[in-house]
PDB file of C-alpha atoms in Angstrom:
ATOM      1  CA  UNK A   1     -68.864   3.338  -2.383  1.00  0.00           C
ATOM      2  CA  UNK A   2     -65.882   5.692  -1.686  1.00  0.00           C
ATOM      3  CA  UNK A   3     -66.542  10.041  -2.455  1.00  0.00           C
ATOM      4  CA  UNK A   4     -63.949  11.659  -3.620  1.00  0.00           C
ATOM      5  CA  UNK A   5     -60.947  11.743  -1.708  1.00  0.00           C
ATOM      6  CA  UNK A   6     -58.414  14.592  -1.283  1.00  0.00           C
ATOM      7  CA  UNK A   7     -55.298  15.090   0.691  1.00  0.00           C
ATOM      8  CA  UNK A   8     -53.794  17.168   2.745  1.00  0.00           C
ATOM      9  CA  UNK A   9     -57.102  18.982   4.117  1.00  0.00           C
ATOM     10  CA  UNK A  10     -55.020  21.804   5.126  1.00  0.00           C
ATOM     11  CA  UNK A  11     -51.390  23.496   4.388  1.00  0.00           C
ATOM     12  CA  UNK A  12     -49.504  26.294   4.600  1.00  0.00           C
ATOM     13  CA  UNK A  13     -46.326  27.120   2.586  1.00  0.00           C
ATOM     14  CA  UNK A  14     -44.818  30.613   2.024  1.00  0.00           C
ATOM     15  CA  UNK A  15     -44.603  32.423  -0.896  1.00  0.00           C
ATOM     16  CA  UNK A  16     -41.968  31.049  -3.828  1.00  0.00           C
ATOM     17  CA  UNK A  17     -42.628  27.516  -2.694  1.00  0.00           C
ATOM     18  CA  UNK A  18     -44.210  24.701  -4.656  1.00  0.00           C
ATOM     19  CA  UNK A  19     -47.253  22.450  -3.840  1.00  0.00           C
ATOM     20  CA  UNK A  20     -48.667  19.214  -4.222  1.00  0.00           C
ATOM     21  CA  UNK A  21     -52.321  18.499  -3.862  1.00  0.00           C
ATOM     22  CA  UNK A  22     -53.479  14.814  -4.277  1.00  0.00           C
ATOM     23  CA  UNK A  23     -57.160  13.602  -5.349  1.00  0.00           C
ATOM     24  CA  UNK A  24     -58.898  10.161  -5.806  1.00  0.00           C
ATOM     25  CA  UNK A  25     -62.198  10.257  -7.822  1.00  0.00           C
ATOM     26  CA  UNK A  26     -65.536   8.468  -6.652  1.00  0.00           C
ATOM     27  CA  UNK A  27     -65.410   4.909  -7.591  1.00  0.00           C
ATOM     28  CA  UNK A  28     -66.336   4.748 -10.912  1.00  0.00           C
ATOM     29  CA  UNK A  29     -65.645   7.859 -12.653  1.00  0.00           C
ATOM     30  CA  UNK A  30     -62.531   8.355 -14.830  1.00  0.00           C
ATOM     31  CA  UNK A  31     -62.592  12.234 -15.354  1.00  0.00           C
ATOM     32  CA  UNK A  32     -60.885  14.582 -12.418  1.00  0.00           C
ATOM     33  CA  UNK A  33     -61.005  18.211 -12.767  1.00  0.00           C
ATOM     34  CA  UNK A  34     -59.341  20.809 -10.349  1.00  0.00           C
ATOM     35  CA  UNK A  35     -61.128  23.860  -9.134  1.00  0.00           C
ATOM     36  CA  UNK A  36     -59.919  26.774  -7.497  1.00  0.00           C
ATOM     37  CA  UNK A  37     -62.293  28.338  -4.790  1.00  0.00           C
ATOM     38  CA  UNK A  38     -61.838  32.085  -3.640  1.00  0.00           C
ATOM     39  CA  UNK A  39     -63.176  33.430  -0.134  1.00  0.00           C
ATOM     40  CA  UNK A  40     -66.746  34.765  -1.349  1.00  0.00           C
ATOM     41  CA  UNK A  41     -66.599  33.257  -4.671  1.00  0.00           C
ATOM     42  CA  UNK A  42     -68.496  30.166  -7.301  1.00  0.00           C
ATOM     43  CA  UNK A  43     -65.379  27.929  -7.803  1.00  0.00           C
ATOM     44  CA  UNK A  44     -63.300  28.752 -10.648  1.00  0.00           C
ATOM     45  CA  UNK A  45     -61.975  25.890 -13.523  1.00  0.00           C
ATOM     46  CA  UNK A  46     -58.348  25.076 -13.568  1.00  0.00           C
ATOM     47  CA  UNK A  47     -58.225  21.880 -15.479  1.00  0.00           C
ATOM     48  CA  UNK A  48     -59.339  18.770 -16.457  1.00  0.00           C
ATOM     49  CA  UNK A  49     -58.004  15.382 -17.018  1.00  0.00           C
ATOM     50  CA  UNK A  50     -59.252  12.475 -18.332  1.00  0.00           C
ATOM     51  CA  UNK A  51     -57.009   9.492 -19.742  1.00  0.00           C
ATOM     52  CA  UNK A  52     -53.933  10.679 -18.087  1.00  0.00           C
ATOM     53  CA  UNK A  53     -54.125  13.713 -20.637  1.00  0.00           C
ATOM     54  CA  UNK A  54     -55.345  17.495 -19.376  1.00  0.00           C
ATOM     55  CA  UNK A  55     -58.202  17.841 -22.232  1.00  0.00           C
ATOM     56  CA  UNK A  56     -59.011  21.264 -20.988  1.00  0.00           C
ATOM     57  CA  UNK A  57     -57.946  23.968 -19.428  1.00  0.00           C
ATOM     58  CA  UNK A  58     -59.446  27.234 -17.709  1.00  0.00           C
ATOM     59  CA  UNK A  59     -57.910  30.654 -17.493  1.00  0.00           C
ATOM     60  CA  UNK A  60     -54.473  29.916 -14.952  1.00  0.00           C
ATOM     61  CA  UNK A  61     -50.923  30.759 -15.742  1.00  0.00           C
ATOM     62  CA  UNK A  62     -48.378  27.589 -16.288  1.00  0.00           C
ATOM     63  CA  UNK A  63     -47.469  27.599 -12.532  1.00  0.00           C
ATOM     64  CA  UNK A  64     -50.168  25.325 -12.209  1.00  0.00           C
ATOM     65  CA  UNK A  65     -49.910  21.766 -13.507  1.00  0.00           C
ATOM     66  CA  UNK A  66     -51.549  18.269 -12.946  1.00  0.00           C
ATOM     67  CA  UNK A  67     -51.251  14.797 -13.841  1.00  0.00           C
ATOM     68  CA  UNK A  68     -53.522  11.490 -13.567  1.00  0.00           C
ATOM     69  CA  UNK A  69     -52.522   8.346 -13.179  1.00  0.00           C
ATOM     70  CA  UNK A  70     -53.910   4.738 -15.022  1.00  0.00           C
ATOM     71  CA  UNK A  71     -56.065   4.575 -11.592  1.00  0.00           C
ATOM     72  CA  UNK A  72     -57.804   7.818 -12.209  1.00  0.00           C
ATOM     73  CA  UNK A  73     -56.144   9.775  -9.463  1.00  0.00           C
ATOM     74  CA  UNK A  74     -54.882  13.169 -10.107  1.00  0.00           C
ATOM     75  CA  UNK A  75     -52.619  15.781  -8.581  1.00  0.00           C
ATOM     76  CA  UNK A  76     -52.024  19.337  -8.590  1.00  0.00           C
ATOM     77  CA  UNK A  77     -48.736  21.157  -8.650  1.00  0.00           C
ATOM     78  CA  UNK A  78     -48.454  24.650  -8.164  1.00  0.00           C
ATOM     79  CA  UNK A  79     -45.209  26.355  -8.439  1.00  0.00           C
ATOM     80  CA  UNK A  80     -43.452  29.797  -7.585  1.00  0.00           C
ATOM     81  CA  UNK A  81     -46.576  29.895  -5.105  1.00  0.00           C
ATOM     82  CA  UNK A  82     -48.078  33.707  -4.730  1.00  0.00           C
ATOM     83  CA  UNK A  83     -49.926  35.115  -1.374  1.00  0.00           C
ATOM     84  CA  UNK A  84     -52.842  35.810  -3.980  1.00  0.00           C
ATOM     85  CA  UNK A  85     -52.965  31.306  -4.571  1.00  0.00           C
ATOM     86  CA  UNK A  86     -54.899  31.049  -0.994  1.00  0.00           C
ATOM     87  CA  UNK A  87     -57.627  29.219  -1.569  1.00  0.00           C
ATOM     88  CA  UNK A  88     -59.974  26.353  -1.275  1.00  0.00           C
ATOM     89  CA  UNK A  89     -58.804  23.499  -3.766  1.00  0.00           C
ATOM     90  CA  UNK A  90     -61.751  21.570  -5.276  1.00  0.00           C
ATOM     91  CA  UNK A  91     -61.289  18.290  -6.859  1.00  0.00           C
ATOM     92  CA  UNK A  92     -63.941  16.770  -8.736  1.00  0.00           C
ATOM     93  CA  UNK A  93     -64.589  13.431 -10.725  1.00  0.00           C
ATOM     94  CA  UNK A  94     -67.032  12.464 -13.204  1.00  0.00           C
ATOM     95  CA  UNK A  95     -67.780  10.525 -16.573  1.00  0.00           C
ATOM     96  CA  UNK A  96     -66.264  11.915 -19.239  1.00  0.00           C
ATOM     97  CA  UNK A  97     -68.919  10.687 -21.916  1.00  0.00           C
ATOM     98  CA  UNK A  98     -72.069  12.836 -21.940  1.00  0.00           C
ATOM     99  CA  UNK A  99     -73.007  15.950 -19.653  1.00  0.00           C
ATOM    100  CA  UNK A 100     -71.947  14.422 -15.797  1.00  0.00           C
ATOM    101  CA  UNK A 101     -72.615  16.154 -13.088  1.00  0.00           C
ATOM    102  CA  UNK A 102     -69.507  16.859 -10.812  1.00  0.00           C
ATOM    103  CA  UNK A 103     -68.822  14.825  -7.187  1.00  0.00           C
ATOM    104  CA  UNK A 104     -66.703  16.596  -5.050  1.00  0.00           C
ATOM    105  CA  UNK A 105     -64.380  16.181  -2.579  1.00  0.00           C
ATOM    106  CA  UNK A 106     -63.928  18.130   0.822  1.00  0.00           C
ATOM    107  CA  UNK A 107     -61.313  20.356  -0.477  1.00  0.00           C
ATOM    108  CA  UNK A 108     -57.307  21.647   0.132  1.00  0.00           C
ATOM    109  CA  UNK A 109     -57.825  24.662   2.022  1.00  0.00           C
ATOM    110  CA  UNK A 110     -54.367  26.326   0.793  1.00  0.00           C
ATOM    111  CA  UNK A 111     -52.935  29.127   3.269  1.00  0.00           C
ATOM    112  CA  UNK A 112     -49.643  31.239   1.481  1.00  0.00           C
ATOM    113  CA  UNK A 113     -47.862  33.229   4.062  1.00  0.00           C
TER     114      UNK A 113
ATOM    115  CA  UNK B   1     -71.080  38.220 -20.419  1.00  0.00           C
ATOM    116  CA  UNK B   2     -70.123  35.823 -18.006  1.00  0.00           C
ATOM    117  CA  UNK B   3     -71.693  32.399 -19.033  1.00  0.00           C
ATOM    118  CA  UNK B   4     -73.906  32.248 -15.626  1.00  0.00           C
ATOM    119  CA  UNK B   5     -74.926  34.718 -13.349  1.00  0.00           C
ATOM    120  CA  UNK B   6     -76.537  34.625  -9.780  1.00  0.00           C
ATOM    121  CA  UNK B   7     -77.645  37.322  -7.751  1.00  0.00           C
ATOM    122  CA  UNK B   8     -74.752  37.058  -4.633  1.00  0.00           C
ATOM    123  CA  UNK B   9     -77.902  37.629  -1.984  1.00  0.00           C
ATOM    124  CA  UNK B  10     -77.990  37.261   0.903  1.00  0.00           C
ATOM    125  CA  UNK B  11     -81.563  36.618   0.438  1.00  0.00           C
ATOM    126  CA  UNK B  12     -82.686  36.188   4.245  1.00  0.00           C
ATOM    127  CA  UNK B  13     -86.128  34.647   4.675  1.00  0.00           C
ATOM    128  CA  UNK B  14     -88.210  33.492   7.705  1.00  0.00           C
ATOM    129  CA  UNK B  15     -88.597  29.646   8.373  1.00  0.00           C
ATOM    130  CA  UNK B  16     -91.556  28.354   6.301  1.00  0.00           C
ATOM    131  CA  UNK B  17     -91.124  31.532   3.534  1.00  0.00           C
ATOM    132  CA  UNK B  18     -91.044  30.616  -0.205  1.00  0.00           C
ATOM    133  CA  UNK B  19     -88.077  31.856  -1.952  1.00  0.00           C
ATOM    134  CA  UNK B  20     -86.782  31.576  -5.130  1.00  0.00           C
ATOM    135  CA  UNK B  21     -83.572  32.455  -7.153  1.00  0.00           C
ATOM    136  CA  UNK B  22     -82.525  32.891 -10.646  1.00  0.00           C
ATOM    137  CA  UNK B  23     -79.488  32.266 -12.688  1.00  0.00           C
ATOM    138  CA  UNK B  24     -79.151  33.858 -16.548  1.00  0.00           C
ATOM    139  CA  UNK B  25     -77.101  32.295 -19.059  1.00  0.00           C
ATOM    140  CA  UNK B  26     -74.836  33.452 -21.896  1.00  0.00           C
ATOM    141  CA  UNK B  27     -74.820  30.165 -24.273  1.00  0.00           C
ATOM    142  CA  UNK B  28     -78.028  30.208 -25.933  1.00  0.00           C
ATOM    143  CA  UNK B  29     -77.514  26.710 -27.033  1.00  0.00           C
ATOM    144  CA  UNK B  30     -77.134  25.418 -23.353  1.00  0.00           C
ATOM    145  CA  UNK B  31     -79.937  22.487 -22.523  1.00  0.00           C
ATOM    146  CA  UNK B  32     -78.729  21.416 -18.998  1.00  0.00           C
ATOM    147  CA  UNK B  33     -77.738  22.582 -15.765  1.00  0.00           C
ATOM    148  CA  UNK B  34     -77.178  21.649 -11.875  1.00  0.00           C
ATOM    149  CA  UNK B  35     -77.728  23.150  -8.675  1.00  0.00           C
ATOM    150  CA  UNK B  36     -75.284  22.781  -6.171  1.00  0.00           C
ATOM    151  CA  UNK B  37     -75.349  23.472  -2.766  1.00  0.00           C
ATOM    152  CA  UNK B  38     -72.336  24.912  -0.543  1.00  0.00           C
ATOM    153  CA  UNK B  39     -72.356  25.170   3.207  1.00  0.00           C
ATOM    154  CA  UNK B  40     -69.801  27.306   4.348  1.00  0.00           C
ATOM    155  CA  UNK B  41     -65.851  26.353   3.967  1.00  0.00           C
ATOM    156  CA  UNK B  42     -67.444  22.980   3.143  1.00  0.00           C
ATOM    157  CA  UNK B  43     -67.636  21.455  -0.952  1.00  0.00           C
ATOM    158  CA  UNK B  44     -70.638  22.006  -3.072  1.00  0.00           C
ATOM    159  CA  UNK B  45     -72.766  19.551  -3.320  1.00  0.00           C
ATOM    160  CA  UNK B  46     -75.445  18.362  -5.706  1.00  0.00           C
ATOM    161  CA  UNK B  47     -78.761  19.431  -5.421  1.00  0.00           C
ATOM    162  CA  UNK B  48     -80.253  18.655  -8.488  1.00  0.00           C
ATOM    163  CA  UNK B  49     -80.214  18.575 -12.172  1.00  0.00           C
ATOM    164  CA  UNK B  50     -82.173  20.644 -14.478  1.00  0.00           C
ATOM    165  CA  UNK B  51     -83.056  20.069 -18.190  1.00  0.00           C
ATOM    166  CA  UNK B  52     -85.778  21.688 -20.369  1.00  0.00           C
ATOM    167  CA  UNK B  53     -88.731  19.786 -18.655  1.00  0.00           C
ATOM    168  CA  UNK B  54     -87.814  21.024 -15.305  1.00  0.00           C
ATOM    169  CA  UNK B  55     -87.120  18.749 -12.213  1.00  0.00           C
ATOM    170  CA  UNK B  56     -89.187  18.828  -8.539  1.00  0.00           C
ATOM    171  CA  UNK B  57     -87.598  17.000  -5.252  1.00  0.00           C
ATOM    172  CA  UNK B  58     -89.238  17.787  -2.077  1.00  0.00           C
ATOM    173  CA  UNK B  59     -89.638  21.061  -1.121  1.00  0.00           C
ATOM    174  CA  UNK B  60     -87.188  22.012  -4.071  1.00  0.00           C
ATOM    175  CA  UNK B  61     -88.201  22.719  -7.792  1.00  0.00           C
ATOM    176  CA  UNK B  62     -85.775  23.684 -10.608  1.00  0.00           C
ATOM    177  CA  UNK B  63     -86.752  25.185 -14.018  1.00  0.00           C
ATOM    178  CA  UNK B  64     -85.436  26.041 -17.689  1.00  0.00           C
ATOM    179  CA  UNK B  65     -86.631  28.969 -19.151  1.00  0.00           C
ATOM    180  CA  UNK B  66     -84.404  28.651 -22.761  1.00  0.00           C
ATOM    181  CA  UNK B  67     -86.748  31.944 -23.855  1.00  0.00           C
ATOM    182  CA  UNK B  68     -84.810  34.298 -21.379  1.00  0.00           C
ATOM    183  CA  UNK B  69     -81.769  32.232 -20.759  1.00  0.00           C
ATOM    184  CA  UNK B  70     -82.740  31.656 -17.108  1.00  0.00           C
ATOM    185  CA  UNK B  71     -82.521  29.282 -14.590  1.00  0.00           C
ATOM    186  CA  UNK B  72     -84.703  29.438 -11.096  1.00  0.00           C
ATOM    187  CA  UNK B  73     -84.662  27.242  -7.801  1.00  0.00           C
ATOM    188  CA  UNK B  74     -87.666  27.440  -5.637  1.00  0.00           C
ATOM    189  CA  UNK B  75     -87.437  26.219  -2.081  1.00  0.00           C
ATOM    190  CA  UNK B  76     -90.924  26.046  -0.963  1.00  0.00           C
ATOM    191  CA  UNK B  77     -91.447  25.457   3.264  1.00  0.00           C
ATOM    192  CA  UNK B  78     -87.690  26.953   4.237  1.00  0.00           C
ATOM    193  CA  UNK B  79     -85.679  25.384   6.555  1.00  0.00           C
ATOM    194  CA  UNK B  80     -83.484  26.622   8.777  1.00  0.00           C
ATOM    195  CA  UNK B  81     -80.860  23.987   7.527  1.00  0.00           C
ATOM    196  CA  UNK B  82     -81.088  25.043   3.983  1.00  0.00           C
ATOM    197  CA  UNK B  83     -79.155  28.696   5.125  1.00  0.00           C
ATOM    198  CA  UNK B  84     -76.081  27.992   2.459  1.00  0.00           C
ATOM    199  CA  UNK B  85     -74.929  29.086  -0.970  1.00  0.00           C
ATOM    200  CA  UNK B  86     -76.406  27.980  -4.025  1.00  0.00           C
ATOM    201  CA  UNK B  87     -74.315  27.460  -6.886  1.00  0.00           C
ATOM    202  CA  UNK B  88     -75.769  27.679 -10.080  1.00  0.00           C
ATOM    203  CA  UNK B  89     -73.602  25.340 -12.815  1.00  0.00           C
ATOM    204  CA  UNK B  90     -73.923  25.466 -16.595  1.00  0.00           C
ATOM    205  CA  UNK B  91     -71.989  24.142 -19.705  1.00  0.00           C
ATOM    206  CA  UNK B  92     -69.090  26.181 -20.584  1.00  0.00           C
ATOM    207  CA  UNK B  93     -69.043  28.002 -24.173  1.00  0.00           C
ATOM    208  CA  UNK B  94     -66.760  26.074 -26.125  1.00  0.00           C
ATOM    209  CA  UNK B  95     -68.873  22.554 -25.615  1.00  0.00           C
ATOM    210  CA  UNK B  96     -67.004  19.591 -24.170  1.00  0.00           C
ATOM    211  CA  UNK B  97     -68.085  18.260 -20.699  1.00  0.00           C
ATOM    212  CA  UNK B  98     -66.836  21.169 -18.953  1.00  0.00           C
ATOM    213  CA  UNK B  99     -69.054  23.027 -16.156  1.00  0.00           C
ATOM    214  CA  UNK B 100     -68.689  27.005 -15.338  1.00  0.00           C
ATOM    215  CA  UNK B 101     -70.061  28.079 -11.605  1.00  0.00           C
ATOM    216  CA  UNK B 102     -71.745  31.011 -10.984  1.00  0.00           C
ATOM    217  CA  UNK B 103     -70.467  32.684  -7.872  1.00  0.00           C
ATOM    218  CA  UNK B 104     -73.550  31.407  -5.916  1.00  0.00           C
ATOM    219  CA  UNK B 105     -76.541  33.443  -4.127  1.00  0.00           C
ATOM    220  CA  UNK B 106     -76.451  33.177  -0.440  1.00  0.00           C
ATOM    221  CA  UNK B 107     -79.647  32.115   2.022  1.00  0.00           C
ATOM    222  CA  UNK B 108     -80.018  32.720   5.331  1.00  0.00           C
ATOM    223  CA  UNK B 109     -83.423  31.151   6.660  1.00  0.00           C
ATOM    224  CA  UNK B 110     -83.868  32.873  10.277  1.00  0.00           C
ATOM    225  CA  UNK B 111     -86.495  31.982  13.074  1.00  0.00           C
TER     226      UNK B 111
END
């Protein structure tokens, strides 16, 4: 039974460029949402998708955009990248239906120089 | 208000110590909730759930307190592999199946 699944583990890009972060959700689930992880601090919502729609989003400027795809992956763009977007990138999956608990995977650790 | 809050820690405890920590809650209406755990630069990872009748696993029980909008985690018999950051995780105001993270109370369980 395959975890969650992200990719790259690691990058670096300098500051102005744009991003791609790719995710594939546990077997099973059909709901990805995107996290954003400061050093010393709980993970923070970006997003969440969930029929190839984003049904909810948290408090991030339009730089940052996603998509899912009819086999429940998901990706995450981030554009016009700042020094202040270093982070750990969390993807999660779950059920949409009901109060799911979240499955995540290892993470993007994002470095902008 | 933030809709949880944890205590950042770090709580450090010797091996075998009892500890506990709590997490308060802004949405009055909120029922359920998770425990994660994080080891460091790694993903958080489920610990357990917790709804109004409390949950036990182990060494580690988990209880709703809806009175006072709290949420604890005891950790009875510490280990020195359960040193890691505990996320507390809660439904966010606005309903819908999204989760809001508190930004985690730290353990360090030393010899």
């Amino acid at each position: 039974d395959a975890g969650v699944t992200q990719s790259p583990t690691h990058l670096i890009k300098t500051r102005g460029q744009q991003v791609t972060l790719r995710c594939s959700p546990k077997s099973g689930h059909d709901t990805v949402s995107w996290y954003q992880q400061a050093l010393g601090q709980g993970p923070q919502f970006i997003f969440q998708y969930y029929e190839e729609e984003e049904r909810q989003r948290g408090n991030f400027p339009d730089r940052f955009s996603g998509h899912q795809f009819p086999n429940y992956s998901s990706e995450l763009n981030v554009n016009a990248l700042l020094l202040g977007d270093s982070a750990l990138y969390l993807c999660a999956s779950s059920l949409f239906q009901g109060f799911s608990p979240l499955h995540f995977g290892n993470g993007t650790r994002l470095t902008v120089t | 208000r933030k809709e949880v809050e944890q205590d950042p820690g770090p709580f450090n405890v010797p091996e075998g110590a009892t500890v506990a920590f709590n997490c308060t809650y802004s949405n009055s209406a909120s029922q359920s909730f998770f425990w994660y755990r994080q080891d460091c630069r790694k993903e958080p990872k489920l610990l357990m759930s917790v709804y109004s009748s409390g949950n036990e696993d182990g060494r580690f029980t988990a209880q709703l307190n809806r009175a006072s909008q709290y949420i604890s985690l005891l950790i009875r018999d510490s280990k020195l592999s359960d040193s890691a950051t505990y996320l507390c995780v809660g439904p966010r105001e606005g309903g819908g199946n999204k989760l809001t993270f508190g930004t985690g109370t730290q353990l360090k369980v030393e010899l």
